[in-house]
PDB file of C-alpha atoms in Angstrom:
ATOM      1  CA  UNK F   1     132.957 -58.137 178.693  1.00  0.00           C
ATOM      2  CA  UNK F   2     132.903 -61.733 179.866  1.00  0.00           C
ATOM      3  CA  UNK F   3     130.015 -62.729 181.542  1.00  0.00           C
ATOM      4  CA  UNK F   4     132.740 -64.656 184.902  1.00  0.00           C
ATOM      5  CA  UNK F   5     135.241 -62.125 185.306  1.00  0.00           C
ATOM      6  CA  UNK F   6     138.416 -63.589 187.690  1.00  0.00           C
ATOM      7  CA  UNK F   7     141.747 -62.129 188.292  1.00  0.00           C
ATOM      8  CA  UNK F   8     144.051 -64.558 187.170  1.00  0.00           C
ATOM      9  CA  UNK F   9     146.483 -63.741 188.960  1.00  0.00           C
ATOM     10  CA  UNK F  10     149.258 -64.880 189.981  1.00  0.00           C
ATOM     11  CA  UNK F  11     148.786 -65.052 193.939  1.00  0.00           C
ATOM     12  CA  UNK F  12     151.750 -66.220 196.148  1.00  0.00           C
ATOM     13  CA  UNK F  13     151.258 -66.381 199.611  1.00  0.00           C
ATOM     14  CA  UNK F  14     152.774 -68.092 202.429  1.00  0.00           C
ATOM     15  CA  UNK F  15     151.573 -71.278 204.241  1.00  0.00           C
ATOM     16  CA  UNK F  16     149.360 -71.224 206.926  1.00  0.00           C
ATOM     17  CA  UNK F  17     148.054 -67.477 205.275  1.00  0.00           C
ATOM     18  CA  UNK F  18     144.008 -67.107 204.446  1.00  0.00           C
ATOM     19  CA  UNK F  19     143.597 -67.631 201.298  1.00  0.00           C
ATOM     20  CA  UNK F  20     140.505 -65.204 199.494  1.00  0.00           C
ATOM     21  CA  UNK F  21     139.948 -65.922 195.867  1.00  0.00           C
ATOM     22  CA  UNK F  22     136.778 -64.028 193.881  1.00  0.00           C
ATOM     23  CA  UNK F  23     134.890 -63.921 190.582  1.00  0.00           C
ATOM     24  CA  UNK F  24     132.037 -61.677 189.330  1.00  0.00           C
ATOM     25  CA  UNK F  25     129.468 -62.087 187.044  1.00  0.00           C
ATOM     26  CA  UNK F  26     126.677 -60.477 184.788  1.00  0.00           C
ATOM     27  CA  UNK F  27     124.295 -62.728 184.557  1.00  0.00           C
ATOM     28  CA  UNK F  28     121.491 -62.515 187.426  1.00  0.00           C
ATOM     29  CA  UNK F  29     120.324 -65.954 186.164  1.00  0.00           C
ATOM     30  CA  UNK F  30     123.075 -68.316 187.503  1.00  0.00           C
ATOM     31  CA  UNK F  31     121.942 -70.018 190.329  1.00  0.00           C
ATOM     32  CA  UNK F  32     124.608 -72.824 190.582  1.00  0.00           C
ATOM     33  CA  UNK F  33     128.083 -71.520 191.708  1.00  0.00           C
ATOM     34  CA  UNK F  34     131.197 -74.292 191.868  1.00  0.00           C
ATOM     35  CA  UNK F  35     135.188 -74.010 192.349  1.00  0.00           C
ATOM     36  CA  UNK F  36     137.288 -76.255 191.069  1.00  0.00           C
ATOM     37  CA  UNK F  37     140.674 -76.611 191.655  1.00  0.00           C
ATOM     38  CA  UNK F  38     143.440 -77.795 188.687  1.00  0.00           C
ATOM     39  CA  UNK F  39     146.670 -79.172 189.208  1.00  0.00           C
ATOM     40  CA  UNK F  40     149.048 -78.777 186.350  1.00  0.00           C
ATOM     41  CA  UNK F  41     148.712 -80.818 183.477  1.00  0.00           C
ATOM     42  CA  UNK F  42     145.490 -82.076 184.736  1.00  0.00           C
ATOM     43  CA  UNK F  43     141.728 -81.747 184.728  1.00  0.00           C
ATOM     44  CA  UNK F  44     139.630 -79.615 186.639  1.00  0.00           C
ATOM     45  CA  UNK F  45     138.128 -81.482 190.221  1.00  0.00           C
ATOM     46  CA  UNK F  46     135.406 -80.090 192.132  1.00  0.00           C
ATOM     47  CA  UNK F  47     135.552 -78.633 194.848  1.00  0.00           C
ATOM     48  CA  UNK F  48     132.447 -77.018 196.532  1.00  0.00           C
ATOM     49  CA  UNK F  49     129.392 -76.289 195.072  1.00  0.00           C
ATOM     50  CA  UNK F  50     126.718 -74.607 196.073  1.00  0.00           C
ATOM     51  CA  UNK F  51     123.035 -73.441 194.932  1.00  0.00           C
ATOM     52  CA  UNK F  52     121.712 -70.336 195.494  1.00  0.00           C
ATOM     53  CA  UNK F  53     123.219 -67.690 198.211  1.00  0.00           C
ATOM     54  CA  UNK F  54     124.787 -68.370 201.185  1.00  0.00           C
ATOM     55  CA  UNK F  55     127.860 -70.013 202.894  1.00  0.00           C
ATOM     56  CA  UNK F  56     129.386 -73.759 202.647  1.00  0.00           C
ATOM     57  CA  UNK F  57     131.905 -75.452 204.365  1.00  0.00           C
ATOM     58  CA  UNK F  58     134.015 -78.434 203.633  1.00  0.00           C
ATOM     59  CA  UNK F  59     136.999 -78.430 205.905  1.00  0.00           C
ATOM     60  CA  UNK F  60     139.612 -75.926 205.100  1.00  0.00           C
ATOM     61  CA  UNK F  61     137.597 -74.759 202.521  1.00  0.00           C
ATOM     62  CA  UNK F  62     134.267 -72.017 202.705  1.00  0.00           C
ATOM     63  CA  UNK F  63     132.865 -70.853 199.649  1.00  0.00           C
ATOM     64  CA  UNK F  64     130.038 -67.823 199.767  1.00  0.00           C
ATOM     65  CA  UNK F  65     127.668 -66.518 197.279  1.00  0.00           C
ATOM     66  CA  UNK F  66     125.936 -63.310 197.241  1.00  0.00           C
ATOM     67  CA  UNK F  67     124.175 -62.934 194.243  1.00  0.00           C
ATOM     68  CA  UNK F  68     123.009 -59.101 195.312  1.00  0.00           C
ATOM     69  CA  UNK F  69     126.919 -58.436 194.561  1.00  0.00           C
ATOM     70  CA  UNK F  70     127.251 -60.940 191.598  1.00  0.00           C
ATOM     71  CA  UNK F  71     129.921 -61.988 194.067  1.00  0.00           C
ATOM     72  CA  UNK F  72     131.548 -65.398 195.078  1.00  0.00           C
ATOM     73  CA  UNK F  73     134.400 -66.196 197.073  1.00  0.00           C
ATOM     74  CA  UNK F  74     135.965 -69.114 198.402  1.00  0.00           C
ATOM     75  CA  UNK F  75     138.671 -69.258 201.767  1.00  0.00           C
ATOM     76  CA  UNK F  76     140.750 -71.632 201.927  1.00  0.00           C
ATOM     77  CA  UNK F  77     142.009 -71.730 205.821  1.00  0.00           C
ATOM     78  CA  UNK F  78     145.945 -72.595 207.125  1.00  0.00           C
ATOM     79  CA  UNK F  79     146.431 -72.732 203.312  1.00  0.00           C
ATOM     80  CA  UNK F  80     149.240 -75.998 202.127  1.00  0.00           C
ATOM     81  CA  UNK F  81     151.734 -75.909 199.798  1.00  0.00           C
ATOM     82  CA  UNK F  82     149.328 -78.924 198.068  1.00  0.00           C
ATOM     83  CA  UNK F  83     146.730 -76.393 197.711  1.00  0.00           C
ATOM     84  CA  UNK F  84     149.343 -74.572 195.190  1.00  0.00           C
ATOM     85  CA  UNK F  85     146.667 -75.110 191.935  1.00  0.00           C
ATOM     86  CA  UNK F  86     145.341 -72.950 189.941  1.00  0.00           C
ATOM     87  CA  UNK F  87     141.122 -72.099 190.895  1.00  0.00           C
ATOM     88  CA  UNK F  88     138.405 -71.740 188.663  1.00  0.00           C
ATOM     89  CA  UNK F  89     135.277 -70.333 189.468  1.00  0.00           C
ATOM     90  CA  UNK F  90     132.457 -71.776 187.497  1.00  0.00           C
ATOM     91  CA  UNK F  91     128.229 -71.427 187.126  1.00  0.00           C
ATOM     92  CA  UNK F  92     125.287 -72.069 185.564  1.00  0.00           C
ATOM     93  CA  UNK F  93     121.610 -71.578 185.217  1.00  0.00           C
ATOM     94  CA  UNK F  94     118.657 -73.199 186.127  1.00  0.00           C
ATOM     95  CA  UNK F  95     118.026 -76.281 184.088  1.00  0.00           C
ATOM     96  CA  UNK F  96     121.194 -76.191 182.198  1.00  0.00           C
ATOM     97  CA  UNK F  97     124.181 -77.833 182.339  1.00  0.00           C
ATOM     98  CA  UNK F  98     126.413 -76.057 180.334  1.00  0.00           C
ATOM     99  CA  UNK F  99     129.286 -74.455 183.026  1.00  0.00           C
ATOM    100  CA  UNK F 100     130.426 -71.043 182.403  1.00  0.00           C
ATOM    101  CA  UNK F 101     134.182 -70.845 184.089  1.00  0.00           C
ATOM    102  CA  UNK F 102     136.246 -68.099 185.451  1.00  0.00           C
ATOM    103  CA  UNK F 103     139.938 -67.285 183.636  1.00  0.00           C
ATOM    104  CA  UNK F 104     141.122 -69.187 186.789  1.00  0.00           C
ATOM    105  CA  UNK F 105     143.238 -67.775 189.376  1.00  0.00           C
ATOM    106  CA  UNK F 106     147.060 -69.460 189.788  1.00  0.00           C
ATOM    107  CA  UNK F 107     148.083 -69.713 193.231  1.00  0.00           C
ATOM    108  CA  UNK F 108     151.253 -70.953 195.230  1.00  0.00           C
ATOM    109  CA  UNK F 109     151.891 -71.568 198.897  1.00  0.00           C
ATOM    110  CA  UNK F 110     154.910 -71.362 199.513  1.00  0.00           C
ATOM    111  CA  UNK F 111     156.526 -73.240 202.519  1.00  0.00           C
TER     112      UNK F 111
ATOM    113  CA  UNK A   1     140.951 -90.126 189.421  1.00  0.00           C
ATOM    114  CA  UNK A   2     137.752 -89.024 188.379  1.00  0.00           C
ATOM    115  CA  UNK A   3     136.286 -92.200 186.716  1.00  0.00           C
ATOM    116  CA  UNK A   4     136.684 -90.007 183.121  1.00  0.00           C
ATOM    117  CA  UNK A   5     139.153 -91.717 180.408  1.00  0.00           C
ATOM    118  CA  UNK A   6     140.077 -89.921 177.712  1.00  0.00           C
ATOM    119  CA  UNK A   7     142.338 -90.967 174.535  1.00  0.00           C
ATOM    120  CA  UNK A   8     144.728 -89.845 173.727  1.00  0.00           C
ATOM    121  CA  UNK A   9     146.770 -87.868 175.937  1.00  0.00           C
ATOM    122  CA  UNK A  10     148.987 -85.617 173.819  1.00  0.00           C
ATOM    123  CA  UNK A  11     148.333 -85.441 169.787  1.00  0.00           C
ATOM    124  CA  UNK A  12     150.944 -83.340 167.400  1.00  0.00           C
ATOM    125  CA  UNK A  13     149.833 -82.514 164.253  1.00  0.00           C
ATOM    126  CA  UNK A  14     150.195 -80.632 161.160  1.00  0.00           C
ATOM    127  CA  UNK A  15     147.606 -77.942 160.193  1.00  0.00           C
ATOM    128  CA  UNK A  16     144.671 -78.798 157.384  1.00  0.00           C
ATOM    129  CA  UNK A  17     144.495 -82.522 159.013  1.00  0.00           C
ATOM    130  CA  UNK A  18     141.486 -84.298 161.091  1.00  0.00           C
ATOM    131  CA  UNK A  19     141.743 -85.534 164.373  1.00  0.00           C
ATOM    132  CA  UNK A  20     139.388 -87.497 166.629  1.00  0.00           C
ATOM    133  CA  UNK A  21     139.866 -87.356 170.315  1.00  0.00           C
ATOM    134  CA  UNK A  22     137.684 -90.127 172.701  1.00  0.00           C
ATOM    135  CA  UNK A  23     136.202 -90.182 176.044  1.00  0.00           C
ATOM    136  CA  UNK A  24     134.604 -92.756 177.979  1.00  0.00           C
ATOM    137  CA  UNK A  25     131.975 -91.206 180.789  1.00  0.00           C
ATOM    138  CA  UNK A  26     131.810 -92.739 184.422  1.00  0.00           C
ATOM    139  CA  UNK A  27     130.070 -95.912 184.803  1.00  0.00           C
ATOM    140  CA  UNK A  28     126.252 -94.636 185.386  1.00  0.00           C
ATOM    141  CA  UNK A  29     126.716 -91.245 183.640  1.00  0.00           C
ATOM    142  CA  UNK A  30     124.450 -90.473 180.555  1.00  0.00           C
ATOM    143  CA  UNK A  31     126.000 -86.917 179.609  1.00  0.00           C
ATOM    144  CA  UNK A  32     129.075 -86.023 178.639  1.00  0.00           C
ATOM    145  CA  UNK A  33     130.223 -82.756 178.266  1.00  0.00           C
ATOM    146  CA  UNK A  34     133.507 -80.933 175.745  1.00  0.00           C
ATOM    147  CA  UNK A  35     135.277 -78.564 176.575  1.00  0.00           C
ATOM    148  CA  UNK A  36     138.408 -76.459 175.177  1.00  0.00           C
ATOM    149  CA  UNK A  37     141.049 -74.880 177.371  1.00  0.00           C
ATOM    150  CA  UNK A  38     143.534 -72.194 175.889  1.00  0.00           C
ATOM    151  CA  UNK A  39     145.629 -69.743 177.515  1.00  0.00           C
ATOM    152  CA  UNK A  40     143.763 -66.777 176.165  1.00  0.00           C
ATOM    153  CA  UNK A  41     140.215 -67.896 175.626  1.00  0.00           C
ATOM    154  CA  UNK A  42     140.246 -70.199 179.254  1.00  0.00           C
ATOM    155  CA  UNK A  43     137.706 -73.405 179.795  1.00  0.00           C
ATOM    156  CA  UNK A  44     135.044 -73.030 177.209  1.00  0.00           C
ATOM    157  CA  UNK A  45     132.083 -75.142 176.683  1.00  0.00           C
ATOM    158  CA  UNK A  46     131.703 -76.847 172.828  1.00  0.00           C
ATOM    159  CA  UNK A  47     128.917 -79.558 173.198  1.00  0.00           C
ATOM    160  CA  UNK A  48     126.985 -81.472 175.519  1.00  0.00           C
ATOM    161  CA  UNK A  49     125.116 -85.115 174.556  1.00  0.00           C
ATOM    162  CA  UNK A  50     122.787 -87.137 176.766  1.00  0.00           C
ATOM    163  CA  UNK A  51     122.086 -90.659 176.178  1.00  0.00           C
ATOM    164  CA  UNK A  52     123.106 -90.343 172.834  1.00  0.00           C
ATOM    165  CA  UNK A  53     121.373 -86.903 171.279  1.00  0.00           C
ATOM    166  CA  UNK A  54     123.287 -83.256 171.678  1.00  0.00           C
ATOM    167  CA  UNK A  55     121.570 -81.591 174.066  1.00  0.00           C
ATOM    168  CA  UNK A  56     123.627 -77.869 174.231  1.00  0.00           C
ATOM    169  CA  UNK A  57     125.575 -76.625 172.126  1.00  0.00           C
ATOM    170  CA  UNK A  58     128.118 -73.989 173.088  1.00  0.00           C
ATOM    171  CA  UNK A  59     131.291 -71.724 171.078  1.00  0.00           C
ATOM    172  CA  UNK A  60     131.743 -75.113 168.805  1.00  0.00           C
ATOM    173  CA  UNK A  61     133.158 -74.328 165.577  1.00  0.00           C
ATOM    174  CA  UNK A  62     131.625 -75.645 161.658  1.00  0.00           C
ATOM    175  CA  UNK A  63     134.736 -77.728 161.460  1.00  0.00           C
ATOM    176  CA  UNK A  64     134.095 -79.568 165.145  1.00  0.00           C
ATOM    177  CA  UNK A  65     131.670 -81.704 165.544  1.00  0.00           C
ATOM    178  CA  UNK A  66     130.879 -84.476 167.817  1.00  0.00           C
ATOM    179  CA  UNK A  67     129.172 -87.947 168.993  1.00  0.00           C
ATOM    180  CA  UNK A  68     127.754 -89.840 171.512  1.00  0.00           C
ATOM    181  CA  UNK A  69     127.433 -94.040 170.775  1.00  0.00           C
ATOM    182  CA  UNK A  70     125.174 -96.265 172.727  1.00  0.00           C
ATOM    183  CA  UNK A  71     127.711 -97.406 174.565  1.00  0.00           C
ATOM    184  CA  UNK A  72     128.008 -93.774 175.887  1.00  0.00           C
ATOM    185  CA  UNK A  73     131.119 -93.330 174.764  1.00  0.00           C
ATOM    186  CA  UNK A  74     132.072 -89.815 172.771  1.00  0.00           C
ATOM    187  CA  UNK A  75     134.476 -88.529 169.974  1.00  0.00           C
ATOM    188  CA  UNK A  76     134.927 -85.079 169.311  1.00  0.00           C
ATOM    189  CA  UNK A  77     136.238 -84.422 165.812  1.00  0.00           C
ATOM    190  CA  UNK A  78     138.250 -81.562 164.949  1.00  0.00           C
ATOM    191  CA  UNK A  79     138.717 -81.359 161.024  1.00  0.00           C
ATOM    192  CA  UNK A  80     140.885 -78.805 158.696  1.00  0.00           C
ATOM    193  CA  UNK A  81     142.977 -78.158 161.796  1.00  0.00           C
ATOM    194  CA  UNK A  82     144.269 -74.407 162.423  1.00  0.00           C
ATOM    195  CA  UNK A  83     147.203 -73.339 164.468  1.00  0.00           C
ATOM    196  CA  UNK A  84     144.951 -71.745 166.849  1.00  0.00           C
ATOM    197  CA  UNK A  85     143.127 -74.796 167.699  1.00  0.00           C
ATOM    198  CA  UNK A  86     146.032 -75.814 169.983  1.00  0.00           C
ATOM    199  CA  UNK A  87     144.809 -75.916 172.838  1.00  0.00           C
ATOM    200  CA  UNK A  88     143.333 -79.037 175.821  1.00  0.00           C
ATOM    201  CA  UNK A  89     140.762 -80.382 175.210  1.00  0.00           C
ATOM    202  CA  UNK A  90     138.384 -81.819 178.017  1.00  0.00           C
ATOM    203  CA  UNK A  91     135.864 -84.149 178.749  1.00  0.00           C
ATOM    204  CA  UNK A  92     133.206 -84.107 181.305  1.00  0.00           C
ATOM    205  CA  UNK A  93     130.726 -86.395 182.628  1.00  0.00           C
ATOM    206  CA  UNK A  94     127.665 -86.550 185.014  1.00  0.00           C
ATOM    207  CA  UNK A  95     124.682 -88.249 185.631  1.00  0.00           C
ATOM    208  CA  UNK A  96     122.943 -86.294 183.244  1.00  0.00           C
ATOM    209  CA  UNK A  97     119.443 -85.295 185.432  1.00  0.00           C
ATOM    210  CA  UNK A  98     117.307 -83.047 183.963  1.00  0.00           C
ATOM    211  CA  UNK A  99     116.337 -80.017 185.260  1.00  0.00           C
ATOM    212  CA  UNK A 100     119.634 -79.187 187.578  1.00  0.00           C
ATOM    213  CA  UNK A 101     122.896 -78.814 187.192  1.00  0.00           C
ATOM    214  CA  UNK A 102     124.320 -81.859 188.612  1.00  0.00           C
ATOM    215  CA  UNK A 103     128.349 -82.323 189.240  1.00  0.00           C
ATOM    216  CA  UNK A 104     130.814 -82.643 185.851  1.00  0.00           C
ATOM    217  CA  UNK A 105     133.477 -84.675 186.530  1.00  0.00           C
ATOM    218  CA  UNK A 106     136.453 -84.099 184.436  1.00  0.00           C
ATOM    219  CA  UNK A 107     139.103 -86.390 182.800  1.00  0.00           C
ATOM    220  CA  UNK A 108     142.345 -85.255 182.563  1.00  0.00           C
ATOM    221  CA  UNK A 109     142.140 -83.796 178.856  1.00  0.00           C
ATOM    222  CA  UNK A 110     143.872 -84.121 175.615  1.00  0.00           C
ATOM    223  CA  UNK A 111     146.562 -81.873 174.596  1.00  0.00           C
ATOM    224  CA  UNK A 112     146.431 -80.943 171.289  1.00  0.00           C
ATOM    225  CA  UNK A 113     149.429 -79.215 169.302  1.00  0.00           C
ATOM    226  CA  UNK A 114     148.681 -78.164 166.003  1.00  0.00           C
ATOM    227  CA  UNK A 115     151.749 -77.376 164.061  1.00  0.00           C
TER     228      UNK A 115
END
C-alpha cells in the first residue's frame, strides 16, 4: 500500500462546476500538506500549502486537512478551462524535507 | 518560471551508457532536491543536498548518484542505464531551513528516454 493514495483519475467536468479533488494517507506523522498543480510537459508549481489541520484559501482555490480522517481535499471554485492540469497532492513530516506525492489526479474543464 | 534551470531538456540514449543531468537552484536557495517521475511509479524522491552535503536520501538506486558544488549547482548521474529508467527527471529547490518543510520549487525536468 502506498503511504498517499490519489485517484488518478481522469476527471472531466464542465466549466464553472466545483471542482473536489482528495488523497489519503497512512502516516499520522505528516504535518505539512501541499497541492501542486502540473501542466503538461512541465514541472510541478505550488499551489497551497498548509501546516497542520484546518482550512486555507487562496482565491478560487480552498484546500482542507483533517488529519483525524488522513484526509485532504482541495476545491477549486467556477473551475477554468486553464485549470485543466493534472493535481498532485503532496506531504511531509516534521523536520524533513523530503515530499511524499500523490499518483496525481488529471483533470479537464471543458468549455 | 520558477527560478529552477535545468539542462538538458530531453536526452535519448542507448541502454548500458552514463548520463549526467544539471540543475541550477534559485538565487538564495541552499537545497536542492531530485526527483523521478514515471507513469507507473509517479513523483518519487532520490536525494536531497544542502549547502553542499546530502542531507536525505530517498528510493535512489546504486547506479545514481549525485552532487552538490559550491556554487550550489547539482548533477545527478545516472550510470549503466536500463530501459526502465525512462522516465523525468526533476529538480527542486528551496531555501533549505532546518527544521520545517519550507516550499520546493520545481524546474521544468529532464526527459529522459532510454532506448
Amino acid at each position: 500500500q502506498k503511504e498517499v493514495e490519489q485517484d488518478p483519475g481522469p476527471l472531466s467536468v464542465p466549466e464553472g462546476a466545483i471542482v473536489s479533488l482528495n488523497c489519503t494517507y497512512s502516516n499520522s506523522a505528516f504535518q505539512y500538506f501541499m497541492w501542486y498543480r502540473q501542466y503538461s510537459r512541465k514541472g510541478p508549481e505550488l499551489l497551497m500549502y498548509t501546516y497542520s489541520s484546518g482550512n486555507k484559501e487562496d482565491g478560487r482555490f480552498t484546500a482542507q486537512v483533517d488529519k483525524s480522517s488522513k484526509y485532504i481535499s482541495l476545491f477549486i471554485r467556477d473551475s477554468q478551462p486553464s485549470d485543466s492540469a493534472t493535481y498532485l497532492c503532496a506531504m511531509s513530516l516534521q523536520g524533513a524535507q523530503k515530499l511524499v506525492f500523490g499518483q496525481g489526479t488529471r483533470l479537464t474543464i471543458n468549455p | 518560471d520558477s527560478g529552477v534551470t535545468q539542462t538538458p531538456k530531453h536526452l535519448i540514449t542507448a541502454t548500458g551508457q552514463r548520463v549526467t543531468l544539471r540543475c541550477s537552484p534559485r538565487s538564495g536557495d541552499l537545497s536542492v532536491y531530485w526527483y523521478q517521475q514515471s507513469l507507473d511509479q509517479g513523483l518519487q524522491f532520490l536525494i536531497q543536498y544542502y549547502n553542499g552535503e546530502e542531507r536525505a536520501k530517498g528510493n535512489i538506486l546504486e547506479r545514481f548518484s549525485a552532487q552538490q558544488f559550491p556554487d550550489l549547482h547539482s548533477e545527478l548521474n545516472l550510470s549503466s542505464l536500463e530501459l526502465g529508467d525512462s522516465a523525468l527527471y526533476f529538480c527542486a529547490s528551496s531555501v533549505g531551513d532546518r527544521g520545517r518543510s519550507d516550499t520546493q520549487y520545481f524546474g521544468p525536468g529532464t526527459r529522459l528516454t532510454v532506448l
